[in-house]
XYZ file of C-alpha atoms in Angstrom:
711
model
C 25.791 -33.095 33.156
C 22.497 -31.438 32.200
C 22.275 -27.669 32.657
C 19.065 -26.373 31.119
C 18.884 -22.623 30.509
C 15.801 -20.837 29.244
C 16.597 -17.826 27.066
C 14.463 -15.183 25.393
C 15.067 -13.203 22.232
C 12.711 -10.467 21.098
C 11.350 -8.806 17.974
C 9.918 -5.391 18.855
C 8.024 -2.954 16.648
C 10.003 0.100 17.730
C 9.469 3.587 16.316
C 12.304 6.087 15.910
C 12.245 8.660 18.751
C 9.093 7.194 20.318
C 10.818 6.855 23.683
C 7.617 6.280 25.646
C 6.290 3.623 23.297
C 9.708 2.002 22.913
C 10.102 1.822 26.699
C 6.694 0.187 27.099
C 7.447 -2.425 24.450
C 10.870 -3.181 25.948
C 9.418 -3.573 29.427
C 6.576 -5.759 28.177
C 9.069 -8.042 26.428
C 11.118 -8.412 29.620
C 7.993 -9.233 31.620
C 6.959 -11.849 29.058
C 10.473 -13.325 29.061
C 10.506 -13.530 32.850
C 7.044 -15.069 32.962
C 8.268 -17.644 30.451
C 11.048 -18.703 32.792
C 13.908 -16.974 30.973
C 16.856 -15.590 32.919
C 18.484 -14.030 29.842
C 16.707 -11.603 27.506
C 18.035 -9.740 24.471
C 16.305 -7.126 22.323
C 16.903 -5.452 18.942
C 19.772 -3.137 18.055
C 19.326 0.419 19.383
C 15.908 -0.585 20.685
C 15.632 2.305 23.159
C 15.643 5.213 20.645
C 14.743 3.012 17.648
C 17.211 1.960 14.983
C 15.989 4.412 12.330
C 16.754 7.730 14.059
C 19.347 8.563 11.379
C 20.650 12.131 11.834
C 18.722 12.421 15.103
C 21.535 10.281 16.520
C 23.696 13.407 16.182
C 21.460 15.257 18.642
C 22.350 15.160 22.321
C 18.649 14.811 23.143
C 18.586 11.323 21.631
C 21.378 10.124 23.893
C 19.924 11.886 26.952
C 16.447 10.411 26.514
C 17.968 6.970 25.948
C 19.692 7.213 29.352
C 16.382 8.309 30.864
C 14.622 5.227 29.504
C 17.460 3.042 30.772
C 17.061 4.673 34.186
C 13.425 3.549 34.329
C 14.446 -0.012 33.513
C 17.159 0.082 36.175
C 14.699 1.315 38.812
C 12.067 -1.332 38.076
C 12.500 -4.043 40.698
C 9.892 -6.254 39.025
C 12.482 -6.885 36.293
C 15.056 -8.315 38.705
C 16.254 -11.839 38.169
C 16.751 -11.434 34.411
C 20.015 -10.564 32.676
C 18.854 -7.881 30.216
C 20.685 -6.893 27.040
C 19.323 -3.637 25.590
C 20.606 -1.099 23.056
C 21.214 2.655 22.860
C 23.761 5.270 21.721
C 26.485 6.097 24.244
C 28.995 8.969 24.169
C 32.421 7.861 25.444
C 35.499 10.087 25.285
C 33.556 12.389 22.946
C 32.889 9.556 20.484
C 29.391 8.265 19.876
C 29.028 4.476 19.853
C 26.207 2.104 18.970
C 26.107 0.090 22.189
C 24.617 -2.849 23.975
C 24.024 -2.157 27.647
C 23.759 -5.266 29.814
C 21.950 -4.771 33.116
C 21.050 -7.009 36.050
C 19.055 -6.226 39.172
C 19.390 -2.461 38.820
C 23.100 -2.395 37.950
C 25.042 -2.083 34.699
C 27.201 -5.125 33.981
C 28.826 -4.041 30.695
C 28.536 -1.478 27.914
C 29.622 -3.173 24.698
C 30.175 -0.831 21.689
C 29.724 -2.088 18.149
C 33.038 -2.670 16.382
C 32.150 -3.293 12.730
C 29.556 -0.829 11.452
C 27.085 -1.392 8.621
C 27.734 1.197 5.935
C 26.358 -0.030 2.629
C 22.969 -0.269 0.975
C 20.462 1.402 3.274
C 22.936 1.572 6.160
C 24.935 4.683 7.079
C 26.174 3.893 10.585
C 29.577 5.547 10.039
C 27.730 8.838 9.571
C 26.530 8.680 13.185
C 28.797 6.321 15.106
C 32.435 5.401 15.595
C 33.427 1.758 15.584
C 35.170 0.389 18.660
C 38.683 -0.373 17.398
C 40.119 -2.235 20.398
C 39.124 -5.899 20.369
C 39.215 -7.699 23.716
C 39.814 -4.414 25.549
C 37.748 -2.552 28.129
C 37.980 0.880 29.681
C 36.237 2.580 32.586
C 33.122 4.510 31.645
C 31.965 7.231 33.993
C 28.200 7.057 34.301
C 25.952 10.120 34.102
C 25.326 11.285 37.650
C 21.617 10.502 37.669
C 22.375 6.944 36.523
C 25.114 6.570 39.138
C 22.631 7.646 41.814
C 20.328 4.796 40.754
C 22.910 2.010 40.390
C 25.357 3.036 43.112
C 28.126 2.638 40.512
C 30.428 5.441 39.494
C 32.237 3.587 36.738
C 31.350 0.537 34.641
C 33.319 -1.487 32.068
C 33.081 -0.213 28.488
C 34.448 -2.225 25.601
C 34.796 -5.729 24.191
C 34.528 -8.280 26.990
C 32.870 -11.556 27.888
C 30.296 -11.830 30.659
C 30.770 -14.594 33.188
C 27.660 -15.825 34.929
C 27.732 -18.323 37.776
C 27.310 -21.193 35.328
C 28.289 -20.010 31.843
C 30.025 -17.382 29.721
C 28.370 -14.940 27.288
C 29.779 -13.080 24.285
C 28.168 -10.283 22.277
C 28.330 -9.396 18.599
C 26.111 -6.854 16.889
C 24.267 -7.308 13.586
C 26.868 -6.517 10.897
C 29.606 -8.257 12.862
C 28.000 -11.609 12.033
C 28.334 -10.836 8.300
C 32.055 -9.949 8.418
C 34.819 -12.418 7.463
C 36.343 -12.299 10.948
C 33.216 -12.372 13.080
C 33.777 -11.837 16.822
C 31.850 -14.985 17.747
C 34.768 -17.112 16.481
C 37.372 -15.729 18.892
C 34.800 -15.460 21.673
C 33.802 -19.095 21.270
C 37.421 -20.232 21.272
C 37.919 -18.247 24.488
C 35.058 -19.995 26.227
C 31.887 -18.057 25.404
C 29.059 -20.607 25.347
C 26.249 -18.191 24.520
C 26.519 -15.550 21.778
C 24.058 -12.645 21.699
C 23.354 -10.799 18.453
C 21.051 -7.780 18.475
C 20.198 -6.621 14.995
C 18.448 -3.928 12.980
C 18.188 -5.961 9.784
C 15.581 -4.992 7.208
C 13.684 -7.194 4.824
C 14.721 -7.974 1.288
C 13.204 -10.695 -0.838
C 15.001 -14.019 -0.277
C 17.286 -12.564 2.434
C 16.175 -14.529 5.522
C 17.724 -17.762 4.266
C 21.163 -16.113 4.288
C 20.732 -14.955 7.897
C 19.739 -18.395 9.092
C 22.581 -20.091 7.243
C 25.187 -17.711 8.675
C 24.040 -18.373 12.240
C 23.669 -22.092 11.647
C 27.209 -22.321 10.251
C 28.538 -20.246 13.167
C 27.127 -22.640 15.748
C 27.923 -25.733 13.701
C 31.622 -24.838 13.474
C 32.075 -23.278 16.894
C 29.398 -24.997 18.908
C 27.367 -23.007 21.401
C 24.044 -21.228 21.743
C 23.247 -18.259 19.488
C 20.472 -15.760 20.232
C 19.452 -13.436 17.416
C 17.097 -10.498 18.075
C 15.769 -8.109 15.449
C 13.525 -5.111 15.139
C 10.204 -5.571 13.372
C 7.870 -3.244 11.507
C 8.160 0.207 9.939
C 9.889 2.663 12.253
C 9.302 5.649 9.991
C 11.303 4.954 6.833
C 11.324 2.967 3.585
C 12.537 -0.273 5.145
C 10.602 -2.968 6.978
C 12.419 -4.831 9.740
C 11.323 -8.424 9.456
C 11.746 -9.814 12.957
C 12.572 -13.542 12.814
C 14.197 -13.585 16.242
C 15.771 -17.001 16.644
C 17.710 -19.374 18.871
C 20.149 -21.927 17.495
C 22.477 -24.388 19.220
C 25.238 -26.573 17.815
C 24.098 -26.051 14.236
C 20.428 -26.781 14.931
C 17.499 -24.359 14.832
C 15.515 -24.437 18.064
C 13.087 -21.543 17.665
C 12.285 -18.862 15.061
C 9.833 -16.007 15.531
C 7.511 -14.670 12.866
C 9.064 -12.856 9.926
C 5.962 -10.747 9.298
C 3.337 -9.743 11.833
C 1.448 -6.628 12.913
C 1.883 -7.253 16.642
C 4.177 -4.951 18.611
C 5.935 -7.411 20.933
C 7.057 -10.947 20.142
C 9.183 -12.965 22.560
C 10.767 -16.199 21.349
C 11.764 -18.651 24.093
C 13.945 -21.734 24.024
C 15.349 -24.066 26.654
C 18.850 -25.282 25.862
C 21.300 -27.623 27.570
C 24.676 -26.065 28.387
C 25.949 -29.588 28.932
C 25.165 -30.342 25.305
C 27.291 -27.385 24.212
C 30.238 -28.591 26.273
C 29.955 -32.132 24.971
C 29.651 -30.905 21.358
C 32.776 -28.764 21.651
C 34.833 -31.294 23.567
C 34.074 -33.836 20.864
C 35.753 -31.671 18.198
C 39.489 -32.225 18.603
C 40.471 -29.625 16.003
C 38.328 -27.035 17.763
C 39.961 -27.911 21.093
C 43.427 -27.521 19.582
C 42.569 -24.085 18.170
C 41.036 -23.011 21.462
C 44.115 -24.045 23.423
C 46.350 -22.049 21.059
C 44.125 -18.991 20.712
C 45.974 -15.749 21.355
C 42.791 -13.729 21.898
C 42.091 -13.503 25.610
C 39.014 -11.500 26.527
C 38.604 -9.605 29.760
C 35.744 -10.931 31.875
C 33.052 -9.102 33.789
C 30.907 -10.873 36.360
C 27.111 -11.057 36.385
C 25.866 -12.503 39.654
C 23.219 -14.780 38.195
C 22.886 -18.470 37.418
C 21.108 -19.099 34.129
C 20.403 -22.734 35.020
C 19.066 -24.357 38.161
C 21.480 -25.990 40.565
C 21.686 -29.743 40.144
C 20.211 -30.318 43.611
C 17.195 -28.236 42.619
C 16.826 -29.632 39.122
C 13.299 -29.242 37.786
C 12.331 -32.440 35.974
C 9.273 -30.725 34.490
C 11.527 -28.551 32.303
C 12.189 -30.008 28.866
C 14.687 -28.861 26.237
C 13.398 -27.255 23.052
C 13.495 -29.738 20.208
C 15.233 -28.832 16.944
C 13.015 -27.658 14.118
C 13.197 -26.872 10.432
C 12.721 -23.220 9.600
C 9.787 -22.539 7.304
C 10.707 -19.912 4.730
C 8.185 -17.892 2.758
C 8.256 -17.902 -1.025
C 8.926 -14.502 -2.682
C 5.212 -14.250 -3.503
C 4.300 -14.814 0.136
C 6.890 -12.255 1.220
C 5.310 -9.675 -1.101
C 1.860 -10.456 0.272
C 3.010 -9.976 3.886
C 5.967 -7.559 4.141
C 4.530 -4.508 2.334
C 1.142 -5.174 3.984
C 2.672 -4.977 7.476
C 4.654 -1.883 6.460
C 1.507 -0.148 5.224
C -0.377 -0.955 8.423
C 2.391 0.475 10.620
C 2.573 3.618 8.524
C -1.195 4.083 8.480
C -1.801 3.645 12.207
C 1.161 5.799 13.165
C 0.235 8.575 10.743
C -3.245 8.852 12.349
C -4.858 9.253 8.921
C -8.022 7.568 7.731
C -6.874 5.040 5.141
C -5.547 4.765 1.595
C -6.499 6.104 -1.839
C -5.296 4.285 -4.961
C -5.677 5.175 -8.664
C -6.686 1.731 -9.967
C -5.846 1.583 -13.670
C -6.837 -1.973 -14.487
C -3.172 -2.918 -15.007
C -1.160 -5.414 -13.021
C 0.897 -2.873 -11.020
C -1.995 -0.977 -9.424
C -3.727 -4.338 -9.096
C -0.769 -5.596 -7.028
C -0.901 -2.530 -4.809
C -4.631 -3.022 -4.234
C -4.147 -6.690 -3.359
C -1.385 -5.781 -0.883
C -3.822 -3.439 0.872
C -6.363 -6.249 0.881
C -3.723 -8.561 2.378
C -3.158 -5.920 5.068
C -6.879 -5.933 5.843
C -6.796 -9.719 6.127
C -3.927 -9.565 8.623
C -5.657 -6.870 10.661
C -8.968 -8.741 10.806
C -7.180 -11.949 11.830
C -5.425 -10.062 14.646
C -8.736 -8.536 15.760
C -10.362 -11.957 15.791
C -7.519 -13.210 18.018
C -8.213 -10.351 20.420
C -4.994 -8.366 19.862
C -5.769 -5.320 22.010
C -3.331 -2.978 20.253
C -4.652 -3.783 16.779
C -8.256 -3.485 17.978
C -7.535 -0.083 19.512
C -5.912 1.130 16.283
C -8.808 -0.105 14.134
C -11.457 1.462 16.348
C -9.647 4.786 16.429
C -9.156 4.770 12.665
C -12.787 3.879 11.929
C -14.247 6.122 14.631
C -15.933 3.169 16.326
C -16.615 2.337 19.965
C -14.983 -0.344 22.089
C -17.334 -3.065 20.840
C -16.442 -2.868 17.150
C -14.629 -5.901 15.711
C -14.359 -6.200 11.905
C -15.530 -9.599 10.686
C -14.209 -9.688 7.117
C -11.291 -8.098 5.276
C -13.771 -6.617 2.791
C -15.650 -4.908 5.647
C -12.476 -3.199 6.821
C -11.415 -2.319 3.261
C -14.755 -0.601 2.664
C -13.980 1.769 5.542
C -10.289 2.543 4.976
C -9.584 1.941 1.277
C -10.799 4.006 -1.680
C -9.939 3.127 -5.286
C -10.640 5.119 -8.428
C -10.534 4.358 -12.132
C -9.635 7.599 -13.920
C -10.461 6.997 -17.557
C -10.093 9.021 -20.714
C -11.052 8.510 -24.334
C -7.869 6.445 -24.635
C -8.943 3.983 -21.938
C -10.514 0.670 -22.813
C -13.621 -0.982 -21.450
C -11.462 -3.981 -20.496
C -9.322 -2.050 -18.004
C -12.364 -0.239 -16.612
C -14.127 -3.558 -16.037
C -11.079 -5.193 -14.467
C -10.685 -2.287 -12.032
C -14.380 -2.360 -11.081
C -14.403 -6.128 -10.570
C -11.255 -6.105 -8.448
C -12.632 -3.326 -6.237
C -15.804 -5.342 -5.715
C -13.818 -8.473 -4.825
C -11.646 -6.793 -2.187
C -14.356 -4.488 -0.852
C -12.832 -1.077 -1.543
C -15.002 2.014 -1.985
C -14.667 2.503 -5.745
C -15.089 5.660 -7.828
C -15.280 5.576 -11.626
C -14.208 8.896 -13.126
C -14.097 10.179 -16.715
C -11.531 12.955 -16.837
C -11.737 13.958 -20.523
C -13.231 17.338 -19.642
C -10.226 18.159 -17.464
C -7.770 17.008 -20.155
C -9.599 19.042 -22.801
C -9.537 22.118 -20.574
C -5.744 21.921 -20.200
C -5.175 21.340 -23.915
C -7.639 24.135 -24.710
C -5.772 26.543 -22.443
C -2.523 25.789 -24.248
C -4.208 26.294 -27.628
C -5.693 29.601 -26.465
C -2.295 30.904 -25.348
C -0.186 29.656 -28.273
C -2.648 29.330 -31.122
C -1.402 25.763 -31.662
C -3.279 22.552 -30.811
C -1.034 19.518 -30.136
C -1.883 16.208 -31.794
C -1.092 12.564 -31.089
C 1.419 10.801 -33.316
C -1.313 8.608 -34.818
C -3.013 11.837 -35.923
C 0.152 13.265 -37.468
C 1.647 14.958 -34.412
C 5.342 15.127 -33.568
C 6.948 13.029 -30.830
C 7.028 16.140 -28.606
C 3.277 16.667 -29.042
C 2.570 12.989 -28.504
C 4.591 12.829 -25.273
C 3.132 16.063 -23.889
C -0.439 14.873 -24.435
C 0.339 11.616 -22.608
C 1.964 13.468 -19.721
C -1.054 15.755 -19.304
C -3.261 12.733 -18.614
C -0.739 11.131 -16.277
C -0.149 14.289 -14.232
C -3.831 15.119 -13.967
C -4.380 11.710 -12.390
C -1.919 12.676 -9.667
C -3.763 15.968 -9.013
C -7.136 14.250 -8.926
C -5.777 11.552 -6.620
C -4.785 14.093 -3.992
C -8.064 15.960 -4.423
C -10.132 12.826 -3.856
C -7.882 11.594 -1.043
C -8.425 14.855 0.803
C -12.142 15.373 0.170
C -13.837 11.998 -0.354
C -13.769 11.298 3.425
C -15.238 14.758 4.013
C -17.940 14.177 1.398
C -18.855 10.840 2.962
C -18.424 11.544 6.684
C -18.396 15.328 7.047
C -15.984 16.906 9.493
C -15.192 13.530 11.070
C -13.633 12.224 7.849
C -9.841 11.872 7.905
C -7.731 12.392 4.807
C -6.338 9.368 3.006
C -2.766 8.478 2.112
C -2.249 8.306 -1.653
C -0.617 5.107 -2.910
C 1.542 4.846 -6.020
C 2.222 1.711 -8.034
C 5.302 2.008 -10.263
C 7.526 -1.085 -10.104
C 11.314 -1.201 -9.741
C 11.962 -2.044 -13.409
C 10.026 0.979 -14.670
C 11.882 3.198 -12.207
C 15.214 1.829 -13.403
C 14.324 2.499 -17.045
C 12.587 5.788 -16.176
C 9.414 4.588 -17.889
C 6.970 6.808 -16.044
C 5.965 10.456 -16.020
C 7.548 12.704 -13.450
C 4.819 13.890 -11.065
C 2.179 11.556 -12.442
C 0.139 9.140 -10.329
C 3.386 7.317 -9.514
C 4.023 10.384 -7.348
C 2.236 9.578 -4.121
C 2.707 9.367 -0.373
C 3.819 5.720 -0.419
C 4.523 2.994 -2.943
C 4.398 -0.572 -1.616
C 5.686 -2.116 -4.889
C 8.319 0.459 -5.895
C 11.181 -1.929 -5.186
C 9.611 -5.083 -6.611
C 10.229 -6.409 -10.112
C 7.529 -7.035 -12.697
C 8.350 -10.746 -12.687
C 7.949 -11.015 -8.913
C 4.709 -9.012 -9.062
C 3.274 -11.472 -11.569
C 4.256 -14.317 -9.264
C 2.535 -12.519 -6.392
C -0.691 -12.025 -8.360
C -0.700 -15.720 -9.292
C -0.242 -16.576 -5.611
C -3.013 -14.190 -4.528
C -5.391 -15.570 -7.142
C -4.953 -19.071 -5.745
C -4.546 -18.392 -2.007
C -6.787 -15.372 -1.422
C -9.688 -16.674 -3.511
C -9.461 -13.768 -5.970
C -10.321 -15.356 -9.309
C -10.710 -11.887 -10.819
C -6.895 -11.629 -10.892
C -6.676 -14.023 -13.827
C -7.713 -11.227 -16.183
C -4.827 -9.048 -15.017
C -2.322 -11.824 -15.677
C -3.574 -12.301 -19.234
C -3.585 -8.587 -20.148
C -0.762 -6.928 -22.110
C 0.767 -4.110 -19.978
C -0.243 -0.773 -21.514
C -0.321 2.829 -20.303
C -3.428 3.595 -22.408
C -2.388 7.201 -22.991
C -2.704 7.384 -26.780
C -5.613 6.608 -29.128
C -5.774 3.050 -30.367
C -5.669 2.434 -34.102
C -5.860 -0.718 -36.239
C -2.132 -0.526 -36.855
C -0.955 0.414 -33.341
C -1.668 -0.822 -29.827
C 0.329 0.844 -27.050
C 2.504 -1.727 -25.267
C 4.890 -0.996 -22.397
C 7.651 -3.321 -23.573
C 7.448 -2.090 -27.184
C 7.683 1.538 -26.051
C 10.569 0.821 -23.673
C 12.514 -1.071 -26.314
C 13.288 -3.828 -23.820
C 11.421 -6.483 -21.866
C 10.743 -6.503 -18.141
C 12.859 -9.644 -17.812
C 15.771 -7.866 -19.503
C 15.348 -4.927 -17.113
C 15.664 -7.304 -14.184
C 18.948 -8.583 -15.609
C 20.263 -5.047 -16.225
C 19.254 -3.957 -12.733
C 21.035 -6.779 -10.955
C 24.199 -6.363 -12.997
C 24.241 -2.573 -12.537
C 23.654 -2.524 -8.778
C 24.465 -5.906 -7.280
C 27.342 -6.872 -9.593
C 28.609 -3.256 -9.782
C 28.748 -3.216 -13.591
C 29.128 -0.168 -15.793
C 28.289 -0.346 -19.528
C 31.411 -2.209 -20.632
C 31.410 -4.703 -17.744
C 27.722 -5.411 -18.313
C 28.369 -6.043 -21.994
C 31.218 -8.424 -21.137
C 29.049 -10.313 -18.630
C 26.106 -10.635 -21.018
C 28.304 -11.910 -23.838
C 28.680 -15.136 -21.867
C 25.004 -15.301 -20.883
C 23.037 -14.117 -23.884
C 25.227 -15.660 -26.565
C 23.522 -18.929 -25.576
C 20.241 -17.297 -26.626
C 21.654 -16.922 -30.164
C 22.277 -13.181 -29.796
C 25.281 -11.744 -31.645
C 27.827 -9.502 -29.885
C 26.439 -6.530 -31.820
C 22.892 -7.242 -30.698
C 24.042 -7.568 -27.087
C 26.053 -4.363 -27.341
C 23.069 -2.493 -28.789
C 20.828 -3.714 -25.963
C 23.296 -2.623 -23.280
C 23.778 0.797 -24.882
C 20.030 1.302 -25.234
C 19.516 0.514 -21.558
C 22.249 2.854 -20.327
C 21.068 5.655 -22.594
C 17.542 5.617 -21.192
C 18.809 5.001 -17.672
C 20.985 8.119 -17.966
C 18.441 10.492 -19.501
C 15.797 9.473 -16.949
C 17.927 9.303 -13.810
C 16.654 12.734 -12.731
C 13.272 11.123 -12.095
C 14.756 9.190 -9.186
C 15.093 12.419 -7.197
C 11.298 12.639 -6.961
C 10.594 8.941 -6.563
C 7.776 8.186 -4.119
C 9.016 6.602 -0.881
C 8.780 2.897 -1.606
C 8.964 -0.264 0.458
C 12.508 -1.591 0.086
C 12.344 -5.176 -1.147
C 14.933 -5.599 -3.889
C 18.713 -5.314 -3.833
C 18.799 -3.588 -7.232
C 16.423 -0.766 -6.328
C 17.430 2.562 -7.952
C 16.059 4.574 -5.006
C 17.989 7.856 -5.001
C 17.209 8.785 -1.403
C 19.772 6.642 0.380
C 20.147 3.256 -1.261
C 21.509 4.051 -4.730
C 23.561 7.243 -4.569
C 24.506 8.541 -8.025
C 24.384 11.780 -9.955
C 21.209 12.643 -11.832
C 22.833 14.517 -14.748
C 24.702 12.141 -17.056
C 26.426 12.342 -20.395
C 23.863 9.995 -21.926
C 26.112 9.380 -24.937
C 28.617 7.538 -22.693
C 31.208 8.395 -25.362
C 34.203 6.517 -23.971
C 32.271 3.568 -22.560
C 30.197 2.937 -25.679
C 33.291 3.207 -27.876
C 34.899 0.408 -25.865
C 31.820 -1.744 -26.471
C 31.880 -0.955 -30.202
C 35.597 -1.756 -30.413
C 35.036 -5.081 -28.637
C 32.153 -5.906 -30.981
C 34.366 -5.114 -33.967
C 37.128 -7.401 -32.724
C 34.674 -10.237 -32.079
C 33.050 -9.868 -35.491
C 36.463 -9.827 -37.175
C 37.449 -12.997 -35.312
C 34.201 -14.725 -36.233
C 34.636 -13.773 -39.899
C 38.124 -15.290 -39.891
C 36.754 -18.506 -38.386
C 33.999 -18.679 -41.024
C 36.508 -18.173 -43.872
C 38.735 -20.921 -42.526
């Protein structure tokens, strides 16, 4: 028998502690779901306070204000007729839980606490919440008095239960629970749950969305049923970007997927699914039926007085099921062009500042940052052309324009909110200066060309006046200490000048109405891992959209942008040899990043993934690379030397991670010291024991190889 149900899953651009804005976005999503014919709506994890509250979850105010927002939803009779699944922290028996609160027609149906908490990578849920440790168990929860006055309920069920509607059964699992070996949806499905709800706070990483989709697809393919996945979207005040992609799947097929990247605040994804198809799919799997009949997990049920489908006598023949689709996944280059751009837009509009300032060196890293800002402008202009009222309001406020202003081109918007500057010295080349100027012209940024030799000379002259010694570059006979100090002076002065121009260029151009600019940095993840940058140089900024992206992926992004954004000027950046341009050029020496680092960017990517993702220390990394790099005709000694060189520089430069500019999180091997990669910053850089084990292993291998050769 056909039982069509229309369901809605949401991606909301929530902001930590923005209770008013979060409430408005939640309500708008429910209204859109209801207008779309849905009788079931789910939203992101902790959508009422915002997922990224972090230690604010420890404050009683956060829980109180979450109840107050829930009270407004409960009192709103225009939301009746929809089973609403929302999220907030709840204190039960003096334990704080990350909860889903299911409401219907002004009453609370169930409070479902999260059982398996995310506590790795960027996640620290165990710091703020307890996990519910009683599967298939509920207790009575005494409601706050002002909530009880609204609902007429004194107690409601709290715990792990299924929700019976008049025509189906619903189970709930939260975010991380999908990724665990014993996911709740398995037992729930075997006990009769036909619809599984998953509300998530999952952030973007390059190439990660495919894994999410496959996990949900496999869940519904093995268990049958309908799976609704909701996720937060946007920047809610931290380094991560939540990449939406709310989706509905049924019986192993994808029915609907929302946008992964967008600058809109509310996105509702609808699908119409046949419950009869779920029942037929499951009944046709004899092994599944046998397991279900023998399942020892019996969930308590709570009743929700709603029918998700129309009665057969009132069947609407104009309603059609959603047809299966194939999910379209972005390439890594497309992800880089969209994710950091959306993150920057959210940060900019919510900071109420006037735009961005970028030191544009003529190299590929600052080039990538500039193109990401240009991509942001493209997205914003497209949204304005579509008539997105929120984006239009933000643009007009930022540009100080009236209600009629609509930007027509990305370059027009960039000219008003993006300032770039080439800060050259005697060590800079005409090639980098020209590349920077041409790129600025192509993307429309307000560009400033600065010669800063006088400032550098003043600093060096002050040192000479105080000490009576004038430092020299190595090519002029100076020591390594002199050479490094002279390079660092230039790098750090660029940071000082960046903040000066970011603060005063708007004032110089617009007077008192000019708003300060956010300074952007552009050091990539490989340079951070190696420590190949100057502490407090122009990598020190307010934000860094590429700080967690590898050099290889950045090159792929620039190639993509050249071809898809009509930026032919980018070809020159791809052909150039990466160079800091901090020392004088001579016929016998040209400064090259990879030569100075003593390793290639591709090698750094390998080291980074082994160190962080594969959890390798020096010896384990050496052992792994023996099997990989020996095919490249490298000897064990050469491999050992490479590994030791990497760990030496990693150790001596780890202190730089403590001052790393907040960067968009995009890569699983990011060395970000703030929360993602927690390690000490003072190391014994000699790694005495570890390196000795590598040397001993190399000796044994060389001795074995010599024996083989003699034989």
